[in-house]
Amino acid sequence: MTVVTPETHSLPRNRFAPNSRLPILIYRDCLPLPITEASAKSFLESHAWLHGGTWGHIPRRHFHPNTHECYGIFQGESTMLVGCGHNDDEADGLKLEVRKGDVIVLPAGTGHCNLTSTPDYRYVGVYPEGAPKWRNELGKAEGPAIEALRKEAETVAMPKADPVNGADGPLLTLWANA
């Protein structure tokens, strides 16, 4: 099996989004053909990540302090804004283009939303085996409250496997070395 190497994107802490010392990972054009909701879900679940839902364009800035999150994009394309909470300036984040066939992994605490999407944009959301159900935070807290969310995100367990490459995939090494 050929190992798919991800792009990595690191974010600093923001005032209203904890973000993470762990990099965001984007695996380009890696979903198996034919790319469908069912094939994306099956592929990602075969690597110790569990389906949590299927969604499209979500414009609300949010983050999950209690779990890592992975998207398998099976339709359309989108410009995502990562690194910002509700009250952060958009310029303090990073814009990422994702499209059909891509997989993006967001470490716990990473602010994210969709800025623009094609009308057909859809993805499966998967979460590491054993992770609690995600909890949405909107990035409105600051001071001691955001520090508590940062600490929570930093304690989230490492996934058992890379969602694209399995137990020996680069996610585990990249995140262990971050």
mmCIF file with all atom_site columns, C-alpha atoms in Angstrom, residues 9-24 61-70 81-86 88 105-113 127-128 134-141 145-157 175:
data_model
loop_
_atom_site.group_PDB
_atom_site.id
_atom_site.type_symbol
_atom_site.label_atom_id
_atom_site.label_alt_id
_atom_site.label_comp_id
_atom_site.label_asym_id
_atom_site.label_entity_id
_atom_site.label_seq_id
_atom_site.pdbx_PDB_ins_code
_atom_site.Cartn_x
_atom_site.Cartn_y
_atom_site.Cartn_z
_atom_site.occupancy
_atom_site.B_iso_or_equiv
_atom_site.pdbx_formal_charge
_atom_site.auth_seq_id
_atom_site.auth_comp_id
_atom_site.auth_asym_id
_atom_site.auth_atom_id
_atom_site.pdbx_PDB_model_num
ATOM 1  C CA . HIS A 1 9   ? -0.566  23.452 8.500  1.00 0.00 ? 9   HIS A CA 1
ATOM 2  C CA . SER A 1 10  ? 0.307   24.799 11.945 1.00 0.00 ? 10  SER A CA 1
ATOM 3  C CA . LEU A 1 11  ? -1.684  27.505 13.691 1.00 0.00 ? 11  LEU A CA 1
ATOM 4  C CA . PRO A 1 12  ? -0.839  29.772 16.590 1.00 0.00 ? 12  PRO A CA 1
ATOM 5  C CA . ARG A 1 13  ? -3.222  30.187 19.503 1.00 0.00 ? 13  ARG A CA 1
ATOM 6  C CA . ASN A 1 14  ? -5.857  32.791 18.877 1.00 0.00 ? 14  ASN A CA 1
ATOM 7  C CA . ARG A 1 15  ? -7.709  34.907 21.396 1.00 0.00 ? 15  ARG A CA 1
ATOM 8  C CA . PHE A 1 16  ? -10.989 33.010 20.963 1.00 0.00 ? 16  PHE A CA 1
ATOM 9  C CA . ALA A 1 17  ? -9.819  29.660 19.497 1.00 0.00 ? 17  ALA A CA 1
ATOM 10 C CA . PRO A 1 18  ? -7.433  27.365 21.372 1.00 0.00 ? 18  PRO A CA 1
ATOM 11 C CA . ASN A 1 19  ? -6.083  25.767 18.176 1.00 0.00 ? 19  ASN A CA 1
ATOM 12 C CA . SER A 1 20  ? -3.401  23.152 18.788 1.00 0.00 ? 20  SER A CA 1
ATOM 13 C CA . ARG A 1 21  ? 0.309   22.471 18.794 1.00 0.00 ? 21  ARG A CA 1
ATOM 14 C CA . LEU A 1 22  ? -0.641  19.545 16.512 1.00 0.00 ? 22  LEU A CA 1
ATOM 15 C CA . PRO A 1 23  ? -0.756  20.414 12.799 1.00 0.00 ? 23  PRO A CA 1
ATOM 16 C CA . ILE A 1 24  ? -3.840  20.239 10.623 1.00 0.00 ? 24  ILE A CA 1
ATOM 17 C CA . ARG A 1 61  ? -17.060 29.325 13.485 1.00 0.00 ? 61  ARG A CA 1
ATOM 18 C CA . HIS A 1 62  ? -16.648 26.633 16.115 1.00 0.00 ? 62  HIS A CA 1
ATOM 19 C CA . PHE A 1 63  ? -14.221 24.118 17.585 1.00 0.00 ? 63  PHE A CA 1
ATOM 20 C CA . HIS A 1 64  ? -14.354 20.871 19.516 1.00 0.00 ? 64  HIS A CA 1
ATOM 21 C CA . PRO A 1 65  ? -12.229 20.907 22.684 1.00 0.00 ? 65  PRO A CA 1
ATOM 22 C CA . ASN A 1 66  ? -12.919 17.265 23.501 1.00 0.00 ? 66  ASN A CA 1
ATOM 23 C CA . THR A 1 67  ? -12.085 15.380 20.281 1.00 0.00 ? 67  THR A CA 1
ATOM 24 C CA . HIS A 1 68  ? -10.132 15.417 17.043 1.00 0.00 ? 68  HIS A CA 1
ATOM 25 C CA . GLU A 1 69  ? -12.244 15.551 13.864 1.00 0.00 ? 69  GLU A CA 1
ATOM 26 C CA . CYS A 1 70  ? -11.733 14.328 10.312 1.00 0.00 ? 70  CYS A CA 1
ATOM 27 C CA . LEU A 1 81  ? -11.341 29.187 7.537  1.00 0.00 ? 81  LEU A CA 1
ATOM 28 C CA . VAL A 1 82  ? -9.325  27.494 10.282 1.00 0.00 ? 82  VAL A CA 1
ATOM 29 C CA . GLY A 1 83  ? -7.874  28.936 13.446 1.00 0.00 ? 83  GLY A CA 1
ATOM 30 C CA . CYS A 1 84  ? -10.563 31.466 14.350 1.00 0.00 ? 84  CYS A CA 1
ATOM 31 C CA . GLY A 1 85  ? -13.249 31.578 16.993 1.00 0.00 ? 85  GLY A CA 1
ATOM 32 C CA . HIS A 1 86  ? -16.421 33.635 16.613 1.00 0.00 ? 86  HIS A CA 1
ATOM 33 C CA . ASP A 1 88  ? -11.376 36.506 16.098 1.00 0.00 ? 88  ASP A CA 1
ATOM 34 C CA . VAL A 1 105 ? -7.876  16.192 10.008 1.00 0.00 ? 105 VAL A CA 1
ATOM 35 C CA . LEU A 1 106 ? -8.483  18.925 12.588 1.00 0.00 ? 106 LEU A CA 1
ATOM 36 C CA . PRO A 1 107 ? -6.832  18.484 15.983 1.00 0.00 ? 107 PRO A CA 1
ATOM 37 C CA . ALA A 1 108 ? -8.994  19.119 19.049 1.00 0.00 ? 108 ALA A CA 1
ATOM 38 C CA . GLY A 1 109 ? -9.425  22.840 19.712 1.00 0.00 ? 109 GLY A CA 1
ATOM 39 C CA . THR A 1 110 ? -8.920  23.941 16.093 1.00 0.00 ? 110 THR A CA 1
ATOM 40 C CA . GLY A 1 111 ? -11.384 26.655 15.091 1.00 0.00 ? 111 GLY A CA 1
ATOM 41 C CA . HIS A 1 112 ? -13.054 25.981 11.745 1.00 0.00 ? 112 HIS A CA 1
ATOM 42 C CA . CYS A 1 113 ? -15.937 26.915 9.446  1.00 0.00 ? 113 CYS A CA 1
ATOM 43 C CA . TYR A 1 127 ? -13.902 10.764 15.027 1.00 0.00 ? 127 TYR A CA 1
ATOM 44 C CA . PRO A 1 128 ? -11.253 8.532  16.634 1.00 0.00 ? 128 PRO A CA 1
ATOM 45 C CA . TRP A 1 134 ? -17.960 16.139 19.987 1.00 0.00 ? 134 TRP A CA 1
ATOM 46 C CA . ARG A 1 135 ? -18.931 19.265 21.850 1.00 0.00 ? 135 ARG A CA 1
ATOM 47 C CA . ASN A 1 136 ? -19.268 22.551 19.969 1.00 0.00 ? 136 ASN A CA 1
ATOM 48 C CA . GLU A 1 137 ? -17.723 25.715 21.340 1.00 0.00 ? 137 GLU A CA 1
ATOM 49 C CA . LEU A 1 138 ? -18.271 28.910 19.368 1.00 0.00 ? 138 LEU A CA 1
ATOM 50 C CA . GLY A 1 139 ? -15.112 30.745 20.302 1.00 0.00 ? 139 GLY A CA 1
ATOM 51 C CA . LYS A 1 140 ? -16.728 33.487 22.355 1.00 0.00 ? 140 LYS A CA 1
ATOM 52 C CA . ALA A 1 141 ? -14.952 32.673 25.633 1.00 0.00 ? 141 ALA A CA 1
ATOM 53 C CA . ALA A 1 145 ? -12.492 30.241 30.179 1.00 0.00 ? 145 ALA A CA 1
ATOM 54 C CA . ILE A 1 146 ? -10.495 29.923 26.927 1.00 0.00 ? 146 ILE A CA 1
ATOM 55 C CA . GLU A 1 147 ? -7.462  28.737 28.905 1.00 0.00 ? 147 GLU A CA 1
ATOM 56 C CA . ALA A 1 148 ? -9.577  25.928 30.371 1.00 0.00 ? 148 ALA A CA 1
ATOM 57 C CA . LEU A 1 149 ? -10.697 24.944 26.848 1.00 0.00 ? 149 LEU A CA 1
ATOM 58 C CA . ARG A 1 150 ? -7.054  24.999 25.662 1.00 0.00 ? 150 ARG A CA 1
ATOM 59 C CA . LYS A 1 151 ? -6.064  22.666 28.487 1.00 0.00 ? 151 LYS A CA 1
ATOM 60 C CA . GLU A 1 152 ? -8.950  20.337 27.685 1.00 0.00 ? 152 GLU A CA 1
ATOM 61 C CA . ALA A 1 153 ? -7.970  20.187 23.991 1.00 0.00 ? 153 ALA A CA 1
ATOM 62 C CA . GLU A 1 154 ? -4.336  19.493 24.890 1.00 0.00 ? 154 GLU A CA 1
ATOM 63 C CA . THR A 1 155 ? -5.345  16.410 26.889 1.00 0.00 ? 155 THR A CA 1
ATOM 64 C CA . VAL A 1 156 ? -7.326  14.714 24.109 1.00 0.00 ? 156 VAL A CA 1
ATOM 65 C CA . ALA A 1 157 ? -5.867  11.256 23.445 1.00 0.00 ? 157 ALA A CA 1
ATOM 66 C CA . TRP A 1 175 ? 1.547   14.506 15.957 1.00 0.00 ? 175 TRP A CA 1
#
